[in-house]
Coordinates of C-alpha atoms and ligand atoms in Angstrom, one line a residue:
M1 CA 109.9 236.4 176.1
S2 CA 109.0 234.1 173.2
C3 CA 110.2 230.7 172.0
K4 CA 109.7 228.4 169.0
I5 CA 107.5 225.4 169.0
T6 CA 107.2 222.8 166.3
F7 CA 103.9 220.9 166.0
Q8 CA 104.3 217.3 164.9
P9 CA 103.3 215.4 162.8
L10 CA 102.4 218.6 160.9
G11 CA 105.9 220.0 161.1
K12 CA 104.5 223.4 161.6
R13 CA 106.7 226.0 163.4
C14 CA 105.2 228.7 165.6
I15 CA 106.2 231.3 168.1
I16 CA 104.7 231.2 171.5
N17 CA 104.9 234.0 174.1
E18 CA 105.1 233.2 177.8
N19 CA 101.6 234.3 178.6
Q20 CA 100.0 232.2 175.8
T21 CA 98.8 228.7 176.1
V22 CA 99.5 226.1 173.5
L23 CA 95.8 226.1 172.6
D24 CA 96.1 229.9 171.8
I25 CA 98.8 229.1 169.4
V26 CA 97.0 226.1 167.9
R27 CA 94.0 228.4 167.2
K28 CA 96.0 231.2 165.9
N29 CA 97.8 228.9 163.4
G30 CA 94.7 227.0 162.3
I31 CA 96.1 223.7 163.6
R32 CA 93.5 221.0 164.2
L33 CA 93.2 219.8 167.8
N34 CA 90.2 218.5 169.5
N35 CA 89.1 221.1 172.1
A36 CA 85.5 220.1 172.5
C37 CA 84.9 222.5 175.5
G38 CA 86.5 225.4 173.7
G39 CA 89.4 225.7 176.2
N40 CA 87.3 225.7 179.4
G41 CA 89.2 222.8 180.9
T42 CA 86.2 220.5 181.1
C43 CA 86.5 218.0 178.2
G44 CA 90.1 216.7 178.6
K45 CA 90.3 216.3 174.8
C46 CA 93.1 218.7 174.0
K47 CA 95.9 216.3 174.8
I48 CA 99.3 217.1 173.5
Q49 CA 102.7 215.5 174.2
I50 CA 105.6 217.8 174.9
K51 CA 108.7 216.4 173.3
C52 CA 111.8 218.5 174.2
K53 CA 115.1 218.2 175.7
M54 CA 113.7 217.5 179.1
P55 CA 115.7 214.8 181.0
S56 CA 113.5 211.8 181.5
S57 CA 114.3 211.7 185.2
L58 CA 112.5 215.0 185.7
K59 CA 108.7 215.0 186.2
N60 CA 106.5 217.7 184.7
E61 CA 106.2 219.5 188.1
D62 CA 109.9 220.0 188.3
Y63 CA 110.3 221.1 184.7
K64 CA 110.9 224.8 184.2
Y65 CA 110.4 224.6 180.4
M66 CA 106.7 224.8 181.0
N67 CA 104.2 225.7 183.7
P68 CA 103.5 223.1 186.3
I69 CA 100.9 220.5 185.6
T70 CA 97.5 221.5 187.2
K71 CA 95.2 219.4 189.3
I72 CA 92.6 219.5 186.6
E73 CA 95.0 218.0 184.0
K74 CA 95.9 215.2 186.4
K75 CA 92.2 214.3 186.5
F76 CA 92.2 213.8 182.7
L77 CA 95.7 212.2 182.3
T78 CA 96.8 208.7 183.2
K79 CA 100.0 208.2 185.3
M80 CA 101.7 206.9 182.2
E81 CA 100.6 209.9 180.2
I82 CA 102.0 212.3 182.8
I83 CA 105.3 210.5 182.9
N84 CA 105.4 210.7 179.1
N85 CA 104.9 214.5 179.2
Y86 CA 101.3 214.6 178.1
R87 CA 99.5 217.8 179.0
L88 CA 96.2 219.6 178.1
A89 CA 96.9 222.3 175.6
C90 CA 94.5 224.8 177.2
F91 CA 96.5 224.7 180.4
T92 CA 100.0 224.5 179.0
K93 CA 102.5 227.3 178.7
I94 CA 105.9 226.7 177.2
Y95 CA 109.0 228.8 178.0
E96 CA 111.7 227.2 175.8
D97 CA 111.9 225.8 172.3
A98 CA 110.0 222.5 172.1
I99 CA 108.3 220.0 170.0
V100 CA 104.6 219.6 170.6
Y101 CA 103.1 216.3 169.3
I102 CA 99.4 216.1 168.6
P103 CA 98.6 212.4 169.1
D104 CA 95.2 212.4 167.4
Q105 CA 96.0 214.3 164.3
D106 CA 93.8 212.5 161.9
N107 CA 93.6 213.8 158.4
E108 CA 91.5 210.9 157.3
M109 CA 88.4 212.5 158.9
E110 CA 87.9 214.5 155.8
N111 CA 87.3 211.4 153.7
I112 CA 84.3 210.2 155.6
I113 CA 82.1 213.3 155.7
L114 CA 78.7 212.5 154.3
D115 CA 78.4 214.8 151.3
R116 CA 75.6 213.2 149.3
G117 CA 71.9 212.8 149.4
R118 CA 69.5 211.1 147.2
N119 CA 70.6 212.5 143.8
L120 CA 67.2 214.0 143.0
K121 CA 66.3 214.7 139.4
I122 CA 66.4 218.5 138.9
D123 CA 64.9 220.6 136.1
I124 CA 67.6 223.0 135.1
N125 CA 66.5 226.6 135.3
S126 CA 69.4 228.5 136.7
S127 CA 69.6 232.2 137.4
I128 CA 72.6 232.5 135.2
K129 CA 72.3 232.6 131.4
T130 CA 74.9 233.3 128.7
Y131 CA 74.6 234.8 125.2
D132 CA 77.0 234.8 122.3
L133 CA 76.6 238.2 120.7
I134 CA 77.8 240.1 117.7
I135 CA 77.2 243.8 118.5
K136 CA 76.8 246.6 116.0
E137 CA 79.8 248.9 116.2
P138 CA 79.2 252.6 116.8
S139 CA 79.3 255.0 113.9
L140 CA 78.5 258.6 113.1
E141 CA 74.9 257.5 112.4
D142 CA 74.6 255.4 115.5
Y143 CA 75.5 257.2 118.8
R144 CA 74.2 254.7 121.3
D145 CA 76.5 254.3 124.3
D146 CA 78.4 251.0 124.7
K147 CA 76.2 249.7 127.5
Q148 CA 73.0 250.4 125.6
R149 CA 74.4 248.8 122.5
L150 CA 75.1 245.7 124.6
V151 CA 71.6 245.6 126.2
D152 CA 69.9 246.1 122.9
A153 CA 71.8 243.1 121.5
I154 CA 70.7 240.9 124.4
C155 CA 67.1 242.1 124.2
K156 CA 67.1 241.1 120.5
V157 CA 67.8 237.5 121.3
E158 CA 66.1 237.3 124.7
K159 CA 62.6 238.7 124.3
S160 CA 61.7 238.4 128.0
I161 CA 64.4 241.0 128.8
S162 CA 63.6 244.7 128.4
N163 CA 66.4 246.3 130.4
L164 CA 69.5 245.3 132.3
K165 CA 71.8 246.8 134.9
I166 CA 75.5 246.2 134.9
D167 CA 78.0 245.5 137.7
Y168 CA 79.9 248.8 138.3
S169 CA 83.4 247.3 138.3
L170 CA 82.5 245.5 135.0
L171 CA 81.2 248.8 133.6
K172 CA 84.5 250.5 134.3
N173 CA 86.1 248.2 131.7
L174 CA 83.2 247.6 129.4
S175 CA 84.3 249.9 126.5
S176 CA 87.8 248.3 126.3
I177 CA 86.4 244.7 126.6
L178 CA 84.0 245.3 123.7
R179 CA 86.7 246.8 121.5
R180 CA 89.4 244.3 122.5
N181 CA 87.1 241.5 121.4
H182 CA 86.1 243.2 118.1
W183 CA 82.4 243.5 119.3
K184 CA 82.0 239.7 119.5
V185 CA 81.5 238.7 123.1
N186 CA 79.9 236.1 125.4
V187 CA 77.7 237.9 127.9
V188 CA 76.6 236.5 131.3
V189 CA 73.3 237.7 132.6
R190 CA 71.8 236.9 136.1
N191 CA 68.2 236.8 137.0
N192 CA 67.3 238.5 133.6
D193 CA 68.2 241.8 135.2
E194 CA 72.0 242.2 135.5
I195 CA 75.0 241.8 133.2
I196 CA 77.6 240.1 135.4
D197 CA 80.3 239.4 132.8
V198 CA 81.3 240.2 129.2
R199 CA 84.1 238.0 128.0
N200 CA 85.7 236.5 124.9
I201 CA 83.2 234.8 122.7
L202 CA 85.2 231.5 123.0
K203 CA 84.2 231.3 126.6
S204 CA 80.8 230.0 127.4
R205 CA 81.1 227.8 130.5
I206 CA 79.2 228.8 133.6
Y207 CA 79.5 227.0 136.9
G208 CA 78.0 227.2 140.3
V209 CA 78.8 225.7 143.8
S210 CA 76.4 224.5 146.4
I211 CA 77.7 224.3 150.0
D212 CA 76.3 222.7 153.1
L213 CA 78.1 224.7 155.9
G214 CA 77.8 222.7 159.1
T215 CA 79.1 223.4 162.6
T216 CA 81.5 220.5 162.2
T217 CA 81.9 219.8 158.4
L218 CA 81.5 221.5 155.0
A219 CA 80.4 219.7 151.9
A220 CA 80.6 221.4 148.5
S221 CA 79.5 220.4 145.0
L222 CA 80.8 222.1 141.8
I223 CA 78.1 222.0 139.2
D224 CA 77.8 222.9 135.5
L225 CA 74.9 225.4 135.5
K226 CA 74.0 224.7 131.8
N227 CA 73.2 221.1 132.2
G228 CA 73.2 220.5 135.9
K229 CA 76.1 218.0 135.7
L230 CA 77.9 217.4 138.9
I231 CA 81.6 218.1 138.1
T232 CA 82.9 217.0 141.5
R233 CA 82.3 217.2 145.2
K234 CA 84.6 217.9 148.1
S235 CA 84.3 218.1 151.8
K236 CA 86.4 219.1 154.8
M237 CA 86.2 219.7 158.5
N238 CA 85.1 223.2 159.5
S239 CA 88.3 224.8 160.8
Q240 CA 86.3 226.7 163.4
I241 CA 86.3 223.4 165.3
Q242 CA 89.4 224.8 167.0
Y243 CA 87.1 227.1 168.9
G244 CA 84.7 224.5 170.3
D245 CA 82.4 221.8 169.0
D246 CA 79.1 223.6 169.2
V247 CA 77.5 226.9 168.1
I248 CA 77.4 228.2 171.6
S249 CA 81.2 228.0 172.0
R250 CA 81.5 229.9 168.6
I251 CA 79.1 232.6 169.8
S252 CA 81.0 233.0 173.0
Y253 CA 84.3 233.3 171.2
C254 CA 82.8 236.1 169.0
M255 CA 81.5 237.9 172.1
L256 CA 84.6 237.5 174.3
N257 CA 87.3 238.5 171.8
T258 CA 87.6 241.9 170.2
N259 CA 88.1 240.5 166.7
G260 CA 86.5 237.2 167.4
L261 CA 83.8 237.5 164.8
D262 CA 86.2 238.6 162.0
E263 CA 88.6 235.8 163.0
L264 CA 85.9 233.0 162.8
S265 CA 84.4 234.4 159.7
N266 CA 87.7 234.6 157.9
I267 CA 88.5 231.0 158.9
I268 CA 85.3 229.7 157.3
R269 CA 85.7 231.9 154.2
E270 CA 89.2 230.4 153.8
D271 CA 87.8 226.9 154.2
I272 CA 85.3 227.6 151.4
N273 CA 88.0 229.1 149.2
T274 CA 90.1 226.0 149.7
L275 CA 87.3 223.7 148.6
I276 CA 86.4 225.9 145.5
Y277 CA 90.0 226.3 144.5
Q278 CA 90.7 222.5 144.8
M279 CA 87.6 221.5 142.9
A280 CA 88.3 224.0 140.1
K281 CA 92.0 223.1 139.8
E282 CA 91.5 219.4 139.7
N283 CA 89.0 219.8 136.9
N284 CA 90.8 222.4 134.9
I285 CA 88.1 224.9 135.5
D286 CA 88.7 228.7 135.6
I287 CA 87.4 229.9 138.9
N288 CA 86.3 233.1 137.1
D289 CA 83.7 231.0 135.4
I290 CA 82.0 230.2 138.8
F291 CA 79.2 232.8 139.0
E292 CA 76.9 231.6 141.7
I293 CA 77.3 229.9 145.1
V294 CA 74.4 228.8 147.3
I295 CA 75.2 228.2 150.9
V296 CA 72.9 226.5 153.5
G297 CA 73.9 226.4 157.1
N298 CA 72.5 226.8 160.5
T299 CA 71.6 230.3 161.7
V300 CA 74.8 230.8 163.7
M301 CA 77.1 229.6 160.9
E302 CA 75.4 231.9 158.5
H303 CA 75.7 234.9 160.8
I304 CA 79.4 234.3 161.5
F305 CA 80.1 233.8 157.7
L306 CA 78.4 237.1 156.9
K307 CA 80.0 238.9 159.9
L308 CA 76.7 239.6 161.5
N309 CA 76.7 239.6 165.3
P310 CA 75.5 236.2 166.4
E311 CA 75.2 237.1 170.1
Y312 CA 71.4 237.4 170.3
I313 CA 70.7 234.1 168.6
G314 CA 72.2 232.5 171.8
K315 CA 70.0 234.5 174.2
A316 CA 66.3 234.3 174.9
P317 CA 64.2 235.0 172.9
F318 CA 66.8 233.7 170.4
V319 CA 66.4 236.3 167.6
S320 CA 68.5 236.3 164.5
G321 CA 69.8 239.5 162.8
I322 CA 68.1 238.5 159.6
R323 CA 65.8 235.7 158.4
E324 CA 65.3 236.5 154.7
F325 CA 67.0 235.2 151.6
I326 CA 70.3 237.0 151.2
E327 CA 72.4 237.6 148.1
V328 CA 75.7 239.4 148.1
K329 CA 78.5 239.8 145.6
L330 CA 81.2 237.1 146.0
R331 CA 83.9 239.7 146.1
Q332 CA 82.3 241.3 149.2
C333 CA 82.8 238.0 151.0
D334 CA 86.4 237.4 149.8
I335 CA 85.3 234.3 148.0
V336 CA 87.6 233.1 145.1
A337 CA 85.3 232.9 142.1
S338 CA 84.0 235.4 139.5
K339 CA 84.3 238.8 141.2
F340 CA 81.0 239.8 139.5
G341 CA 79.2 236.6 140.8
Y342 CA 76.8 236.2 143.7
L343 CA 76.6 234.2 146.9
C344 CA 73.2 233.3 148.2
F345 CA 72.0 232.1 151.6
L346 CA 68.6 230.4 151.7
P347 CA 66.3 232.0 154.3
I348 CA 66.3 231.1 158.0
E349 CA 63.2 229.6 159.6
A350 CA 63.6 231.0 163.1
G351 CA 66.0 230.8 166.1
F352 CA 68.6 228.1 165.5
V353 CA 66.6 226.5 162.7
G354 CA 68.4 227.9 159.7
A355 CA 68.8 227.7 156.0
D356 CA 70.0 224.1 156.2
N357 CA 66.7 223.0 157.5
V358 CA 64.9 224.9 154.7
A359 CA 67.1 223.0 152.3
V360 CA 66.1 219.7 153.8
L361 CA 62.4 220.7 153.4
L362 CA 63.1 221.7 149.8
A363 CA 64.7 218.3 149.1
E364 CA 62.0 216.2 150.9
K365 CA 58.9 218.4 150.2
P366 CA 56.7 217.3 153.1
Y367 CA 54.7 220.4 152.4
L368 CA 53.3 218.8 149.2
K369 CA 52.3 215.5 150.9
N370 CA 49.2 214.2 152.6
E371 CA 51.1 211.9 155.0
H372 CA 52.4 213.4 158.3
S373 CA 56.2 213.2 158.3
L374 CA 58.5 213.8 161.2
L375 CA 61.9 215.0 159.7
I376 CA 64.8 214.7 162.1
D377 CA 68.2 216.1 161.2
I378 CA 70.6 215.3 164.0
G379 CA 73.9 217.1 164.0
T380 CA 75.6 219.0 166.8
N381 CA 72.1 220.6 167.0
G382 CA 69.0 218.6 166.4
E383 CA 66.4 220.1 164.1
I384 CA 62.9 218.6 163.8
V385 CA 60.0 219.4 161.5
F386 CA 56.5 217.8 161.7
G387 CA 53.5 218.1 159.4
N388 CA 52.2 217.8 155.9
K389 CA 50.8 219.9 153.1
D390 CA 48.4 221.7 155.4
K391 CA 50.8 222.9 158.0
L392 CA 54.5 222.4 159.1
Y393 CA 55.9 223.0 162.6
S394 CA 59.6 223.1 163.4
T395 CA 61.9 223.3 166.4
S396 CA 65.5 222.8 167.4
C397 CA 66.8 220.9 170.4
A398 CA 70.2 221.0 172.1
T399 CA 71.3 217.5 171.5
G400 CA 74.9 218.5 171.8
P401 CA 77.8 216.6 170.3
A402 CA 77.4 213.4 172.4
L403 CA 75.4 211.6 169.7
E404 CA 78.2 212.3 167.2
G405 CA 80.7 210.7 169.6
A406 CA 82.2 213.9 170.9
Q407 CA 82.4 214.7 174.6
L408 CA 82.2 211.1 175.8
S409 CA 85.0 209.6 177.7
F410 CA 86.2 207.6 174.7
G411 CA 84.0 209.3 172.1
M412 CA 85.5 210.2 168.7
R413 CA 84.2 211.1 165.3
A414 CA 83.5 208.4 162.8
T415 CA 87.0 208.1 161.5
N416 CA 89.7 205.4 161.4
G417 CA 89.8 203.6 164.7
A418 CA 86.2 204.4 165.7
I419 CA 84.0 201.5 166.9
E420 CA 80.9 201.9 164.7
K421 CA 78.9 198.7 165.5
V422 CA 78.6 196.7 168.7
K423 CA 76.8 193.4 169.7
I424 CA 77.0 191.9 173.2
N425 CA 76.6 188.2 173.8
D426 CA 73.5 187.4 175.9
I427 CA 75.3 184.8 178.1
T428 CA 78.9 185.9 178.4
L429 CA 78.3 189.6 178.1
E430 CA 81.3 189.7 175.9
P431 CA 81.1 192.3 173.1
T432 CA 81.9 192.0 169.4
Y433 CA 82.5 195.2 167.5
E434 CA 83.4 196.6 164.1
V435 CA 86.0 199.3 163.7
I436 CA 86.3 201.8 160.9
G437 CA 89.6 201.2 159.0
K438 CA 91.9 198.3 159.5
V439 CA 93.3 199.5 162.8
L440 CA 92.9 198.8 166.5
P441 CA 90.0 200.6 168.2
K442 CA 90.8 204.0 169.5
G443 CA 87.3 205.1 170.6
I444 CA 83.6 204.9 169.8
C445 CA 81.6 207.0 167.4
G446 CA 77.9 208.0 167.4
S447 CA 76.5 204.8 165.7
G448 CA 78.7 202.7 168.0
I449 CA 77.4 204.4 171.2
I450 CA 73.8 203.9 170.1
D451 CA 74.5 200.2 169.6
V452 CA 76.4 199.6 172.8
I453 CA 73.7 201.4 174.9
A454 CA 70.9 199.6 173.2
E455 CA 72.7 196.3 173.9
L456 CA 73.3 197.2 177.5
V457 CA 69.6 198.2 177.9
R458 CA 68.5 195.0 176.2
L459 CA 70.5 192.8 178.6
K460 CA 69.3 194.9 181.5
I461 CA 72.9 195.9 182.4
I462 CA 71.5 199.5 182.2
L463 CA 68.3 200.1 184.1
K464 CA 65.4 202.1 182.9
D465 CA 66.7 205.3 184.6
G466 CA 70.1 204.9 183.0
S467 CA 72.1 203.6 186.0
F468 CA 74.2 200.5 185.8
N469 CA 72.6 197.4 187.3
S470 CA 74.9 196.4 190.1
N471 CA 73.3 193.0 190.5
I472 CA 74.9 191.7 187.3
K473 CA 78.3 190.1 187.6
S474 CA 80.9 190.2 184.8
D475 CA 84.5 191.0 184.4
R476 CA 83.5 193.7 182.0
L477 CA 81.6 195.6 184.7
I478 CA 83.9 197.6 186.9
K479 CA 82.6 198.2 190.4
V480 CA 83.6 200.9 192.9
K481 CA 82.2 200.4 196.4
N482 CA 79.9 197.7 195.1
K483 CA 78.4 199.9 192.5
V484 CA 79.0 199.4 188.8
K485 CA 80.7 202.4 187.3
E486 CA 81.7 201.3 183.8
Y487 CA 81.4 198.7 181.2
V488 CA 84.7 197.7 179.5
L489 CA 84.1 197.5 175.8
V490 CA 87.8 196.9 174.8
W491 CA 90.6 195.8 177.0
K492 CA 93.8 197.8 177.0
E493 CA 95.7 194.9 175.3
E494 CA 93.3 195.0 172.3
S495 CA 93.0 198.8 172.0
G496 CA 95.0 201.2 169.9
I497 CA 95.4 203.7 172.7
D498 CA 97.1 201.6 175.4
R499 CA 94.2 201.8 177.8
D500 CA 90.7 200.2 178.3
I501 CA 87.9 201.7 176.2
V502 CA 85.0 202.0 178.5
I503 CA 81.4 203.3 178.7
K504 CA 81.1 205.2 181.9
Q505 CA 78.0 206.2 183.8
K506 CA 78.6 209.8 182.8
D507 CA 78.6 208.8 179.1
I508 CA 75.2 207.1 179.5
R509 CA 74.0 210.3 181.2
A510 CA 75.3 212.4 178.2
V511 CA 73.4 210.2 175.8
Q512 CA 70.3 210.4 178.0
L513 CA 70.4 214.2 178.0
A514 CA 70.7 214.2 174.2
K515 CA 68.0 211.8 173.6
G516 CA 65.8 213.5 176.2
A517 CA 66.1 216.7 174.3
L518 CA 65.4 215.1 170.9
Y519 CA 62.5 213.0 172.2
A520 CA 60.9 216.0 174.0
G521 CA 61.3 218.2 170.9
A522 CA 59.5 215.6 168.7
K523 CA 56.8 214.8 171.2
L524 CA 55.9 218.4 171.9
L525 CA 56.0 219.4 168.3
I526 CA 53.5 216.6 167.5
K527 CA 51.4 217.6 170.5
H528 CA 51.5 221.2 169.4
S529 CA 50.2 220.2 166.0
K530 CA 47.3 218.4 167.5
I531 CA 47.9 215.6 165.0
K532 CA 47.8 212.2 166.7
R533 CA 49.8 210.0 164.3
I534 CA 53.2 209.9 162.6
D535 CA 53.0 208.3 159.1
K536 CA 56.7 208.4 158.4
I537 CA 60.0 209.4 160.1
I538 CA 62.7 210.8 157.8
L539 CA 66.3 210.8 159.1
A540 CA 68.6 213.3 157.5
G541 CA 72.2 214.0 158.0
A542 CA 75.3 211.9 158.7
F543 CA 74.2 210.6 162.1
G544 CA 70.8 209.5 160.9
S545 CA 72.5 207.7 158.0
Y546 CA 74.8 205.5 159.9
I547 CA 72.8 204.6 163.0
D548 CA 71.0 201.3 163.4
K549 CA 67.4 202.4 163.2
K550 CA 66.2 199.5 165.4
N551 CA 68.6 200.3 168.1
A552 CA 67.8 204.0 167.9
L553 CA 64.1 203.1 168.5
Y554 CA 65.0 200.6 171.2
I555 CA 66.7 203.3 173.3
G556 CA 63.8 205.7 172.6
L557 CA 65.8 208.3 170.6
F558 CA 62.6 209.4 168.9
P559 CA 58.9 208.5 169.2
T560 CA 58.0 205.0 168.1
C561 CA 57.1 204.2 164.5
P562 CA 57.1 201.0 162.4
L563 CA 60.6 200.3 161.2
D564 CA 59.6 200.2 157.6
K565 CA 58.2 203.7 157.9
I566 CA 61.6 205.1 158.8
E567 CA 63.5 206.5 155.8
V568 CA 67.1 207.5 155.7
V569 CA 67.8 210.3 153.1
G570 CA 71.6 211.2 153.6
N571 CA 72.7 214.7 153.3
A572 CA 69.3 216.3 152.3
A573 CA 70.6 219.8 153.1
S574 CA 73.2 219.4 150.3
E575 CA 70.5 218.2 148.0
G576 CA 68.3 221.2 148.8
A577 CA 71.2 223.6 148.2
K578 CA 71.7 222.0 144.8
L579 CA 68.0 222.4 143.9
A580 CA 68.2 226.1 144.9
L581 CA 71.3 226.6 142.8
L582 CA 70.0 225.0 139.7
N583 CA 66.4 226.1 139.7
V584 CA 65.1 229.6 140.4
I585 CA 61.6 228.3 141.0
E586 CA 62.9 226.0 143.8
R587 CA 64.7 229.1 145.2
E588 CA 61.4 231.0 145.3
E589 CA 59.8 227.9 146.9
A590 CA 62.4 228.0 149.7
K591 CA 61.5 231.6 150.4
N592 CA 57.8 230.6 150.8
I593 CA 58.5 227.5 152.9
A594 CA 60.6 229.5 155.4
K595 CA 57.7 231.8 156.0
K596 CA 55.2 229.1 156.1
V597 CA 56.8 226.8 158.7
E598 CA 55.6 227.7 162.3
F599 CA 58.6 227.7 164.7
V600 CA 57.7 226.3 168.1
E601 CA 60.0 227.0 171.1
V602 CA 59.4 223.7 172.8
A603 CA 61.3 224.7 175.9
N604 CA 58.5 227.1 176.6
E605 CA 55.8 224.5 176.4
R606 CA 54.1 223.6 179.6
D607 CA 55.0 219.9 179.4
F608 CA 58.6 220.3 178.4
Q609 CA 60.2 219.1 181.7
K610 CA 57.8 216.1 181.9
E611 CA 58.6 215.0 178.3
F612 CA 62.3 215.7 178.7
F613 CA 62.6 213.5 181.8
E614 CA 60.4 210.8 180.2
G615 CA 62.6 211.0 177.1
M616 CA 65.7 210.5 179.3
N617 CA 64.5 207.1 180.5
F618 CA 65.0 203.9 178.5
P619 CA 61.7 202.4 177.3
Y620 CA 62.3 198.9 178.7
G621 CA 61.0 195.9 176.8
I622 CA 59.4 197.6 173.8
S623 CA 59.0 195.4 170.7
I624 CA 60.1 196.8 167.4
N625 CA 58.9 195.5 164.0
Ligands
FES1 FE1 91.3 221.7 177.0 FE2 88.7 221.0 176.8 S1 90.1 220.6 178.4 S2 90.0 222.2 175.4

């Protein structure tokens, strides 16, 4: 038996079978819904509201249009929400036509993705070159074949080329293209060794796209390969988010579902196609003039995109299927651009530390400097590099999504309604906060959570071990059996979600786990290098760009360093991808760096537990300058 459901406010109609959950349908139809735990019933984020013909007098339990509400759902839903037919999508089955309302559908998220770095100056030396040619026509005296005729004409104008191969599908049409264009053509050559297009002489434009493929977001730039000019940039949420927030959930989905890998790969390919198509269309650019795409992403994202089994990256000893630089024809990956063009992935360092980290190194070049830099790129996964021109060490740490605002009781991504800055009055303990967008607060994002925890630590409302100090009295501190359990940041009346926005003990613990992992990773990497000092900390990525550096140091997110030695560089991975797209020497450099960096599995280090637990504590009373 199947029935129709309409998702609102999207207005999307879908069919649901009696043995499917609403989350199954959401995934199948590419509808965005927060399901941070990947449907395991542990995050409580997949709230939906069922709006159908149900008489208001009936409670969910009595209602036969859907399965009865479960005990777990009751744990995550307020009484009011239950009365108003809220459910969790991963538990809900619907048996009659209904409307499913997704309350947090928030398209504005896509506008706030950090897609730019430092706009580095780049010497243009792309792998793609074009030549306008007038080719000698064949005659009874000149029997050379068409391909040779073309190669000879190129070699005549480009002395560094002696021979060239040609794309087979292009070769199939070469004779007619040459004759149709009366032997006057524009030829596109890649890497001085392959002819990848022969077109009308009036065409001469060549474009490329650089993409930072993150677990949560994608940022793409469309670039003129002749002069390096940025035509436009666009970003969007990674639609795989339907399958869980982190790379482990994505690996599990691939492993547990017969076509899981194909499904997730096709989703991300479609996302990339959407961005390319939109960028080209809005700028009147023919997508067939896009000849090269450079993608940087973490190891799991790269494997899933390429349909390589990601299973073993997630299991000790965390080995990837491939580490080297990869290039593959665009048409083999179903990407909408020139069918003769190429897609390149920068090399992977090791384990989870992927091409995105290589791109960060390419942009920041710590391998050319004397000073010892600690590079921290905090995303859903934390990646750390330490060293200088003599030696670089890298590691990854499972920071999880807590620092990005996800998986906290009132956590949300940095979009409209998110509290992004917090101060707490020393005397009254009343908070003041700033909210993104001109709306009432709906939750708290990563930078907000760092602020509020730093303030609670500063005022000794949170103790060194992370527990609430039950000796402090305030209306804002809610006690259960004389123990403080939560701090009320926003009262229900002032919030945009009709309930108090609070910081719970378990939220503090989640941040402690994340910071413990990051701190231990950095400390052990430095210890491993036997270098005693940090000259500079470089914060890359969105999280690093928006946090208050002082508060991050105050809660001990990373080892101490003078404030003026902490540099924020934005989306350095995007910047590195652009360098590799526009300059083949940089691309070669990326291959060398990936081999040169020594990957350290910090979890195997003898002191890991000690540093991790130390990192979980709050360093009370440190002075920061
Ligand atoms: Fe449903 Fe997490 S509880 S996805």
